[in-house]
Coordinates of N, CA and C in Angstrom, one line a residue:
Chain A
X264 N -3.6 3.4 -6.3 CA -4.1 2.5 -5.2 C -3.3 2.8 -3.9
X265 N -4.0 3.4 -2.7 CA -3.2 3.1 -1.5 C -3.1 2.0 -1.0
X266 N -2.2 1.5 -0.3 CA -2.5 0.6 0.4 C -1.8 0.6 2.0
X267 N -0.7 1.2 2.0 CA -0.3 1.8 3.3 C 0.5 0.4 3.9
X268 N 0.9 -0.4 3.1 CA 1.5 -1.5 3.9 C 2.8 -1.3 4.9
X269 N 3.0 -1.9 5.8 CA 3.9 -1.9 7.1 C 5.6 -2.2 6.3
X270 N 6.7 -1.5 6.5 CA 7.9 -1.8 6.1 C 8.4 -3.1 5.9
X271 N 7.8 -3.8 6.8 CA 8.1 -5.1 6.7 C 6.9 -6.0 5.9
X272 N 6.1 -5.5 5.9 CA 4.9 -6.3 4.7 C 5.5 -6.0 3.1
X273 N 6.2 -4.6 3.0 CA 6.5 -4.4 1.6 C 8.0 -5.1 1.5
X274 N 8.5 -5.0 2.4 CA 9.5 -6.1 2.5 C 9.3 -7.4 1.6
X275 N 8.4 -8.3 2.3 CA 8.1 -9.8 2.6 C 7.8 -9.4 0.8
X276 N 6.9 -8.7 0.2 CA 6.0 -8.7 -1.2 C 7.1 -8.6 -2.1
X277 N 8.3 -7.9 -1.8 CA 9.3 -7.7 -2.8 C 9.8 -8.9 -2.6
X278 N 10.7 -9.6 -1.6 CA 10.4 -10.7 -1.4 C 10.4 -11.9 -2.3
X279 N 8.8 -11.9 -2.1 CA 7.9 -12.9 -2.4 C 8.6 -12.7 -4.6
X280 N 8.1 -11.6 -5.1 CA 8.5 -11.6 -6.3 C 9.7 -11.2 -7.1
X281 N 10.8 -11.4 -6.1 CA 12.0 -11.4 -6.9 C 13.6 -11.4 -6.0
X282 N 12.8 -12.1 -4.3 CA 14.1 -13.0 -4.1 C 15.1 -13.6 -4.7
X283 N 14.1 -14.8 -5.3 CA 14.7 -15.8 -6.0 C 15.5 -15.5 -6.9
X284 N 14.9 -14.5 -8.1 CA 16.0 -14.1 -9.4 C 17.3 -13.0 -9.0
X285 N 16.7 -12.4 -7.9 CA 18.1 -10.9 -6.9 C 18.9 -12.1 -6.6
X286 N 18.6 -13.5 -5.3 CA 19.6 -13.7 -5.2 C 20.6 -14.7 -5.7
X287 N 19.9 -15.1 -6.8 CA 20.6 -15.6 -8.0 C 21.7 -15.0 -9.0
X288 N 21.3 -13.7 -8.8 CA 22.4 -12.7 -9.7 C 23.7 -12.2 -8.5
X289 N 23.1 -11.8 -7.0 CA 23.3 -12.0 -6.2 C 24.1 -10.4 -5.6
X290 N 24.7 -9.9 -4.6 CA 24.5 -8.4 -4.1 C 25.1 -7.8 -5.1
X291 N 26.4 -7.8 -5.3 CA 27.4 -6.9 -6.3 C 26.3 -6.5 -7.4
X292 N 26.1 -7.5 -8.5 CA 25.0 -7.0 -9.6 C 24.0 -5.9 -9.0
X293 N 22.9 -7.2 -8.0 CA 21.7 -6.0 -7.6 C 22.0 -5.2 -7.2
X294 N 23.3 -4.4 -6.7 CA 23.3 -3.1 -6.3 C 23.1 -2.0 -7.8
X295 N 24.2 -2.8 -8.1 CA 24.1 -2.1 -10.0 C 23.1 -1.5 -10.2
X296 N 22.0 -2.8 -10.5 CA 20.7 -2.6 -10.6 C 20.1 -1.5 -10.3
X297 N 20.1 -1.5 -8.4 CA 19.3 -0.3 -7.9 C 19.6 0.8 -8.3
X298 N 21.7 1.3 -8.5 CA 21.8 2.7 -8.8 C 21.0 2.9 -10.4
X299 N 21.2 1.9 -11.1 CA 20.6 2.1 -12.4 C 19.1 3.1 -12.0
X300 N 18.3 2.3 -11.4 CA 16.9 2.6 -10.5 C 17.0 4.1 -10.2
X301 N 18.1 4.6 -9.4 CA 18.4 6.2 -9.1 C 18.6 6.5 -9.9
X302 N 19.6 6.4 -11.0 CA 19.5 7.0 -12.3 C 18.6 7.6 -12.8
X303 N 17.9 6.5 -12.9 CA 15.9 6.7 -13.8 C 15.1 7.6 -13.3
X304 N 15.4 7.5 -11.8 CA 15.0 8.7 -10.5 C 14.9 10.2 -10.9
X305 N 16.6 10.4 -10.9 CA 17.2 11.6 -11.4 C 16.7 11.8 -12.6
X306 N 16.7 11.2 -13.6 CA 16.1 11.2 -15.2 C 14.6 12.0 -14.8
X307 N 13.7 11.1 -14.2 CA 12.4 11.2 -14.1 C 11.8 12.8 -13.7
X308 N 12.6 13.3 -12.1 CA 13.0 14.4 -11.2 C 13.4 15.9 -12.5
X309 N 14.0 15.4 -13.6 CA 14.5 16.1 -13.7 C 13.4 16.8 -15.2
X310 N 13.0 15.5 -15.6 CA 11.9 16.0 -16.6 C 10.7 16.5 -16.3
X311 N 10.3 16.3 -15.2 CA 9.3 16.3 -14.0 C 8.0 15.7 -14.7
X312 N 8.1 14.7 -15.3 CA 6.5 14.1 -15.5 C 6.2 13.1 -13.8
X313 N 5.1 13.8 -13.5 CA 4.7 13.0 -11.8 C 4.5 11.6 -11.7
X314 N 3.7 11.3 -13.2 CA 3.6 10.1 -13.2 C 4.8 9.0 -13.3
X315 N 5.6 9.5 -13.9 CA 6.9 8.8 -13.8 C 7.8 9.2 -12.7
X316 N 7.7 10.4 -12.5 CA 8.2 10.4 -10.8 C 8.0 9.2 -9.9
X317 N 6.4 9.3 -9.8 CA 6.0 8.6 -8.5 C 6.4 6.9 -9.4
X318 N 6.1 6.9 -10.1 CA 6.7 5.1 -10.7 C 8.4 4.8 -10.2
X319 N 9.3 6.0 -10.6 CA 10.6 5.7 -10.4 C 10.5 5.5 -9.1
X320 N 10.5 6.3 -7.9 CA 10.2 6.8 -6.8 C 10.0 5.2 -6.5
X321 N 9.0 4.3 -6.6 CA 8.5 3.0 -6.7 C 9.8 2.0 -6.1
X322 N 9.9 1.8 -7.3 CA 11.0 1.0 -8.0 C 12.5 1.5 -7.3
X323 N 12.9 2.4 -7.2 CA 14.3 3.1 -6.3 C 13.8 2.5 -4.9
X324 N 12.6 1.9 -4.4 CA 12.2 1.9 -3.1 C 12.3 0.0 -2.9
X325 N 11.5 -0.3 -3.8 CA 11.5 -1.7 -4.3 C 13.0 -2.1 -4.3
X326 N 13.8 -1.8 -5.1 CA 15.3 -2.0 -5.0 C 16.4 -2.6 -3.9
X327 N 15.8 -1.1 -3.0 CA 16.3 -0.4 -1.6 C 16.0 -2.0 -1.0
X328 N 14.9 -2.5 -1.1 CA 14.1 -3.3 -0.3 C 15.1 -4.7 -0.6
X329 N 14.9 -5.1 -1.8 CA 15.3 -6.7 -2.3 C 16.8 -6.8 -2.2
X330 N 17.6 -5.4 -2.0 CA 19.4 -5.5 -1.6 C 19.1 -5.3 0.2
X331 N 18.5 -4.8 0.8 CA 18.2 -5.3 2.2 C 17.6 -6.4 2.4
X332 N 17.4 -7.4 1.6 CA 16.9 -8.6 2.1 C 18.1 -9.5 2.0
X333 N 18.5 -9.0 0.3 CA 19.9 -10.2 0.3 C 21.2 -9.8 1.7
X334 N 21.5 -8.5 2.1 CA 22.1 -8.4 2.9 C 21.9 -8.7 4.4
X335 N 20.2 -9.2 4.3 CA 20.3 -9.5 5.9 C 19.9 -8.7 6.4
X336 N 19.4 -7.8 6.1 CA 19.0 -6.1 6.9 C 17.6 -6.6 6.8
X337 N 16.7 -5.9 8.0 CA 15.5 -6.0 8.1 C 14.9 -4.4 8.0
X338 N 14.6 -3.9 7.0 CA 14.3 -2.2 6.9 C 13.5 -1.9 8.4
X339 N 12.4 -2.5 8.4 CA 11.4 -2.1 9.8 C 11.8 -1.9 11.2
X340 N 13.2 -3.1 11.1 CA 14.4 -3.0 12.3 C 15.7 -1.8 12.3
X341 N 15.9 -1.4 11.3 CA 16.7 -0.2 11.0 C 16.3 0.7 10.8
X342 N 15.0 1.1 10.6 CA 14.5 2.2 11.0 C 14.7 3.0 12.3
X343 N 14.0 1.6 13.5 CA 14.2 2.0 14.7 C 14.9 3.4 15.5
X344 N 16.2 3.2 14.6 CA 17.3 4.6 14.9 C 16.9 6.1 14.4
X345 N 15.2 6.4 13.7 CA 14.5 7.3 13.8 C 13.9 7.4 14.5
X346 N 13.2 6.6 15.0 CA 11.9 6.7 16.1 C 12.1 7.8 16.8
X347 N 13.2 7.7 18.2 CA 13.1 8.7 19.2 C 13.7 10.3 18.5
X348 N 13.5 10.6 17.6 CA 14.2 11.8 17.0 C 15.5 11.8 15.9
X349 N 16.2 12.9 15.8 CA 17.3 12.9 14.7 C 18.6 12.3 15.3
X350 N 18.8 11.4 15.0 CA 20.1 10.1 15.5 C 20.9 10.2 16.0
X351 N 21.5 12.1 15.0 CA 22.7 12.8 15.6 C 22.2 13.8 16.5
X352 N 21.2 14.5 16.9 CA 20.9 15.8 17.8 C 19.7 14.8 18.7
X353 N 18.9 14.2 18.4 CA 18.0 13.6 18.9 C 16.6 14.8 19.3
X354 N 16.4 15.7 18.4 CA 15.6 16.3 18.4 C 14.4 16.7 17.3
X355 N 13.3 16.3 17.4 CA 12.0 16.6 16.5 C 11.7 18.2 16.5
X356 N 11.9 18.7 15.2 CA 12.6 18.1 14.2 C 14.1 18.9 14.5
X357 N 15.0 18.1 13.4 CA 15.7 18.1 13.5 C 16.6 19.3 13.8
X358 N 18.0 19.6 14.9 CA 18.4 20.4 14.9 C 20.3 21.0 14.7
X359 N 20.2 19.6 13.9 CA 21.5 20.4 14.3 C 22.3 20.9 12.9
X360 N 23.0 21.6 13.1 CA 23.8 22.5 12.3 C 24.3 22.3 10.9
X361 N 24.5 21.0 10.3 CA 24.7 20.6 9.3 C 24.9 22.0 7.7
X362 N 25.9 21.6 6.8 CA 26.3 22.6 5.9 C 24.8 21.8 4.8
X363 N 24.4 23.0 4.3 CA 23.4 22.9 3.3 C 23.5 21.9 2.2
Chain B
X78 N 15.3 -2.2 17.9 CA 13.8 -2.0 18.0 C 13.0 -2.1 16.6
X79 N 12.1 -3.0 17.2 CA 11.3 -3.9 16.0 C 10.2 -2.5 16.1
X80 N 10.0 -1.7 15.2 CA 8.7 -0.7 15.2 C 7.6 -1.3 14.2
X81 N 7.8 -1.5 12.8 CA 7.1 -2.0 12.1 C 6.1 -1.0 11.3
X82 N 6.4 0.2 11.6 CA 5.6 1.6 10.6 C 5.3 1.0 9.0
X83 N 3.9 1.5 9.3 CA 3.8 1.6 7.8 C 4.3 2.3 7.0
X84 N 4.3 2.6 5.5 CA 5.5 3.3 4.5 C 4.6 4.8 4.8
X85 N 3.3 4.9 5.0 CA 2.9 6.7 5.4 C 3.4 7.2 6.4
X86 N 3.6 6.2 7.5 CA 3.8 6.7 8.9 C 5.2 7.0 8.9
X87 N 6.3 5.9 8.4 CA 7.4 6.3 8.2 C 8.2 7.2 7.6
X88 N 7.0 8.0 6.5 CA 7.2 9.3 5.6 C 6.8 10.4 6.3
X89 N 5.5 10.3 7.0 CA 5.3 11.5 8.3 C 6.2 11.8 9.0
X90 N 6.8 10.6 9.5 CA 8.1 10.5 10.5 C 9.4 11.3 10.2
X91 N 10.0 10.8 8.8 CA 10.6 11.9 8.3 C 10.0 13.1 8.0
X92 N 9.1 13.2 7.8 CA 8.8 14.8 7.6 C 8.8 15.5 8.9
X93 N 8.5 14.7 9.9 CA 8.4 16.0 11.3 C 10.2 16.1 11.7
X94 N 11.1 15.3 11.1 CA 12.2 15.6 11.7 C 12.7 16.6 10.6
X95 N 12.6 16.4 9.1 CA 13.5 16.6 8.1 C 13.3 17.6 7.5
X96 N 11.6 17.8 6.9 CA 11.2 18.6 5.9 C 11.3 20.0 5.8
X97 N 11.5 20.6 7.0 CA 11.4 22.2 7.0 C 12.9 22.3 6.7
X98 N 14.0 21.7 6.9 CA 15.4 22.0 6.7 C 15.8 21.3 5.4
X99 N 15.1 20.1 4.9 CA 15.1 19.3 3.1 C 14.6 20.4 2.6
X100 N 13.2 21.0 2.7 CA 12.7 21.6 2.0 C 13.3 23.2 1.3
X101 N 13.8 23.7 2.4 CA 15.1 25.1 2.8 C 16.2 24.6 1.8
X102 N 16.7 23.5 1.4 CA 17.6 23.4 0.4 C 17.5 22.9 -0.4
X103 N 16.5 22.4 -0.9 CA 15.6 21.9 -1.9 C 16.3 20.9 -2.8
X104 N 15.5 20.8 -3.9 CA 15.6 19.2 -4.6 C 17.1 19.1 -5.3
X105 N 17.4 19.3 -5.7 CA 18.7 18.9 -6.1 C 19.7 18.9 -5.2
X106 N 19.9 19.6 -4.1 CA 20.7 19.6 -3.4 C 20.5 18.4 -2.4
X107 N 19.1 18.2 -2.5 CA 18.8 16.7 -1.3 C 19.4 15.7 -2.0
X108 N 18.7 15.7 -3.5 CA 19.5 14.4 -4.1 C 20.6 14.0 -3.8
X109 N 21.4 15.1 -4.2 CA 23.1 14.8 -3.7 C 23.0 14.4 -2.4
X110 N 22.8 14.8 -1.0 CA 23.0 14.1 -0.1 C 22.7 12.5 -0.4
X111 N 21.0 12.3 -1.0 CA 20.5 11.1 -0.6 C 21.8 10.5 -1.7
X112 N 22.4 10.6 -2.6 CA 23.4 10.2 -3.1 C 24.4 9.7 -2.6
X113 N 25.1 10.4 -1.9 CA 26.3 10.1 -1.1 C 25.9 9.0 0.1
X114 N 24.6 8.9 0.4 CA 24.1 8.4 1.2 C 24.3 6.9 0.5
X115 N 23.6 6.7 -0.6 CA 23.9 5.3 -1.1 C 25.3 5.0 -1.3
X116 N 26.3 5.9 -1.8 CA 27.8 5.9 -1.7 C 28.0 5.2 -0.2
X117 N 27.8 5.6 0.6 CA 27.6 5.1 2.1 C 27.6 3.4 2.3
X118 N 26.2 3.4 1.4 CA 25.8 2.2 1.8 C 26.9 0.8 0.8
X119 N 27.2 1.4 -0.1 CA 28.2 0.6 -0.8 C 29.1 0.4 0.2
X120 N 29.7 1.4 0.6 CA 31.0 1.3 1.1 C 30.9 0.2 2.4
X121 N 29.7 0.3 3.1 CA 29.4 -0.1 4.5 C 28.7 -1.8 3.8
X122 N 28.4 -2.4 3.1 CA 28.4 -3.9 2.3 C 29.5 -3.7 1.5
X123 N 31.1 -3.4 1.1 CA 31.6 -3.9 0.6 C 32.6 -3.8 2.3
X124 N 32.5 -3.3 3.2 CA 33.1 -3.8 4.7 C 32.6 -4.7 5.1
X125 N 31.4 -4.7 5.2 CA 31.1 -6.0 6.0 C 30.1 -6.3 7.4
X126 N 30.7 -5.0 7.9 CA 30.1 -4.6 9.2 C 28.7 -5.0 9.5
X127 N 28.4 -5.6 9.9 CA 26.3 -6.0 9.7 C 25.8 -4.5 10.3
X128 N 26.3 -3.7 11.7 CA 25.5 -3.1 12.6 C 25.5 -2.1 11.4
X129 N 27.0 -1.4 10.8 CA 26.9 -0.4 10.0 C 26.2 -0.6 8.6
X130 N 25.9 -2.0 7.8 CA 25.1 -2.0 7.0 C 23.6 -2.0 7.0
X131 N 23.2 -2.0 8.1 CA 21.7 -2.1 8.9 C 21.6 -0.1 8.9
X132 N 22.6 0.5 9.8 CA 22.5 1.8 9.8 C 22.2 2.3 8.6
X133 N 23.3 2.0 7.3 CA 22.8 3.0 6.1 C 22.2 2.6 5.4
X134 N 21.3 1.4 5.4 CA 19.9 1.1 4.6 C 18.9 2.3 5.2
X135 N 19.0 2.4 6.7 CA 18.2 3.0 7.3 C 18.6 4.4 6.8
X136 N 19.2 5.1 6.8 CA 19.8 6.5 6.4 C 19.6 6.4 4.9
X137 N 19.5 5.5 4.0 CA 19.3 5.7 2.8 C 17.5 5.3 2.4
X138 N 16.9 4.9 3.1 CA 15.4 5.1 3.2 C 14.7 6.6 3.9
X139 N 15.4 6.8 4.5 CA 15.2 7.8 5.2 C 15.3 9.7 4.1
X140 N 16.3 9.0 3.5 CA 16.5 10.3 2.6 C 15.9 10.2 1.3
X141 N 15.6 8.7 1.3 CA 14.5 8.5 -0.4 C 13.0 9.0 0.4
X142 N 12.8 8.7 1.3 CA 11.2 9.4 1.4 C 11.4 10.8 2.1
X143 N 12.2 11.4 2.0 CA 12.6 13.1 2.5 C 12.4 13.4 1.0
X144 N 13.0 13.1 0.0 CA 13.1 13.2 -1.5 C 11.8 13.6 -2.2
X145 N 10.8 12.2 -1.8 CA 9.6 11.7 -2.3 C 8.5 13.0 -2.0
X146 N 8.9 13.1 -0.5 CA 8.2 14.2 0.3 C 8.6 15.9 -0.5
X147 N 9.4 15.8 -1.0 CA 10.5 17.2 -1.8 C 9.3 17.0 -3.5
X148 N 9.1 16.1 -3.6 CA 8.7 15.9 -5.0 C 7.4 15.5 -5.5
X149 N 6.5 16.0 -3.9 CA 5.0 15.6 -3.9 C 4.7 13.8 -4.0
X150 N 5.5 13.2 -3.6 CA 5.4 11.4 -3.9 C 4.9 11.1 -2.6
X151 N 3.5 10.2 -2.7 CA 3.6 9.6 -1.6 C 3.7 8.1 -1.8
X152 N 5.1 7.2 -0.8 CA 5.4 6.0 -1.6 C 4.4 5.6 -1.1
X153 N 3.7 4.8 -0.3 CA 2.9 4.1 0.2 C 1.2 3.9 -0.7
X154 N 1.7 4.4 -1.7 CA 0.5 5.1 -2.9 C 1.2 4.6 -4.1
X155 N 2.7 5.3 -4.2 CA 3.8 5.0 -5.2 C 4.0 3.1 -5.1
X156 N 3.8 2.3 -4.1 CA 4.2 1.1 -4.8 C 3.1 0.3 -4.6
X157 N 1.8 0.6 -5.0 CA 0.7 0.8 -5.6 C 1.4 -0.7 -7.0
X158 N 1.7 -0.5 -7.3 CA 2.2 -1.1 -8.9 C 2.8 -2.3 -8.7
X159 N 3.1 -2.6 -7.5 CA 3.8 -3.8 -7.1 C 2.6 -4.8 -6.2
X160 N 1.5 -4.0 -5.8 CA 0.7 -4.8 -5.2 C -0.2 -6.5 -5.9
X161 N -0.3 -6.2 -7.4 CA -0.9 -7.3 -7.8 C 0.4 -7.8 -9.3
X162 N 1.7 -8.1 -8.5 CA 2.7 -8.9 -8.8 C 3.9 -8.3 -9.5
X163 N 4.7 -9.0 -10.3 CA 5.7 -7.8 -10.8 C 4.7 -7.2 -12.1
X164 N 5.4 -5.4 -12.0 CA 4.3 -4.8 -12.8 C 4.6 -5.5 -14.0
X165 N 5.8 -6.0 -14.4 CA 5.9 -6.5 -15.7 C 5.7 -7.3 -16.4
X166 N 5.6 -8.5 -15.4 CA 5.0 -9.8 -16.1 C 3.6 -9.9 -15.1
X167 N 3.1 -9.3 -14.4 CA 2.0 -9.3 -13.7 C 2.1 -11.4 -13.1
X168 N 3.2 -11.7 -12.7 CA 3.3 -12.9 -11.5 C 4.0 -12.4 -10.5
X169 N 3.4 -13.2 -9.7 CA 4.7 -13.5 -8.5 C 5.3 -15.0 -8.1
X170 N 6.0 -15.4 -8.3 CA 7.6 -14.3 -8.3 C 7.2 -13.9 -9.7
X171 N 8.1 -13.0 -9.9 CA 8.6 -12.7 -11.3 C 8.9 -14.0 -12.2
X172 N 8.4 -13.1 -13.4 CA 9.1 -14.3 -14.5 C 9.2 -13.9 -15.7
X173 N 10.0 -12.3 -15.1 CA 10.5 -11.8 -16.5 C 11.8 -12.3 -17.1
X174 N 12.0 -12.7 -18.1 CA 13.6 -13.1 -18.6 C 14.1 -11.6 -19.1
X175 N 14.5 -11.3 -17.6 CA 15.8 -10.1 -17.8 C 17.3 -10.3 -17.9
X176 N 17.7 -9.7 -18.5 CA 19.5 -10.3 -18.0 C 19.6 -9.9 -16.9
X177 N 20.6 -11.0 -16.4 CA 20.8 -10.6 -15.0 C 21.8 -9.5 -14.8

């Protein structure tokens, strides 16, 4: 299913289903959580089934989302510091020198 | 700056800065960045700082859809699974009895 929602709509959805139990357990745990989530990532990446790629991929993202909400962070507003180009060179695409 | 990108536009976005030099060192070596990247973000919520924990949410979204883009994922498709409630108990909110 596409659906193409706005950083801040996937926001508000993660949100909406599992504010309440994240901030009940509250940041220290859900971080746990999330790396657990990378874990599964790496697991997934590494056996290469796509379908479970793109699921983990999901959920590592979902994570990302519900520890930026308990923290206060607005993802759609922190993004911002891509918009005009690369943060550190400020150039599309990116250019600067960095070790591999 | 409030932008408000949707999760495609925000993955194009990184791709016109990132992908030809992600792609040049490819997947396992991105991981480790986007890794240390989350290492980042621990470090920047166990300080405290709001401006710098706003920064590495953004730097650590930024290198999960550089990743996604590395591994054929498109998220905006990928959280597809979250659209009609948690995938697991299919409510919203959630009402799975997970340990916390």
């Amino acid at each position: 299913m596409e659906t193409d929602l706005s950083l801040s709509e996937f926001q508000r959805l993660i949100e909406r289903l599992y504010y309440a139990k994240d901030s009940g357990r509250g940041r220290e745990a859900t971080f746990m959580w999330f790396v657990e989530e990378v874990g599964e990532l790496a697991q997934a990446l590494r056996r290469g089934d796509q379908r479970e790629v793109q699921e983990e991929f999901a959920d590592v993202l979902a994570w990302l989302n519900t520890l930026a909400s308990l923290a206060g962070v607005e993802l759609a507003e922190a993004v911002g510091k891509y918009a005009a180009g690369c943060p550190k060179c400020a150039q599309t695409p990116c250019g600067c020198e960095k070790p591999s």
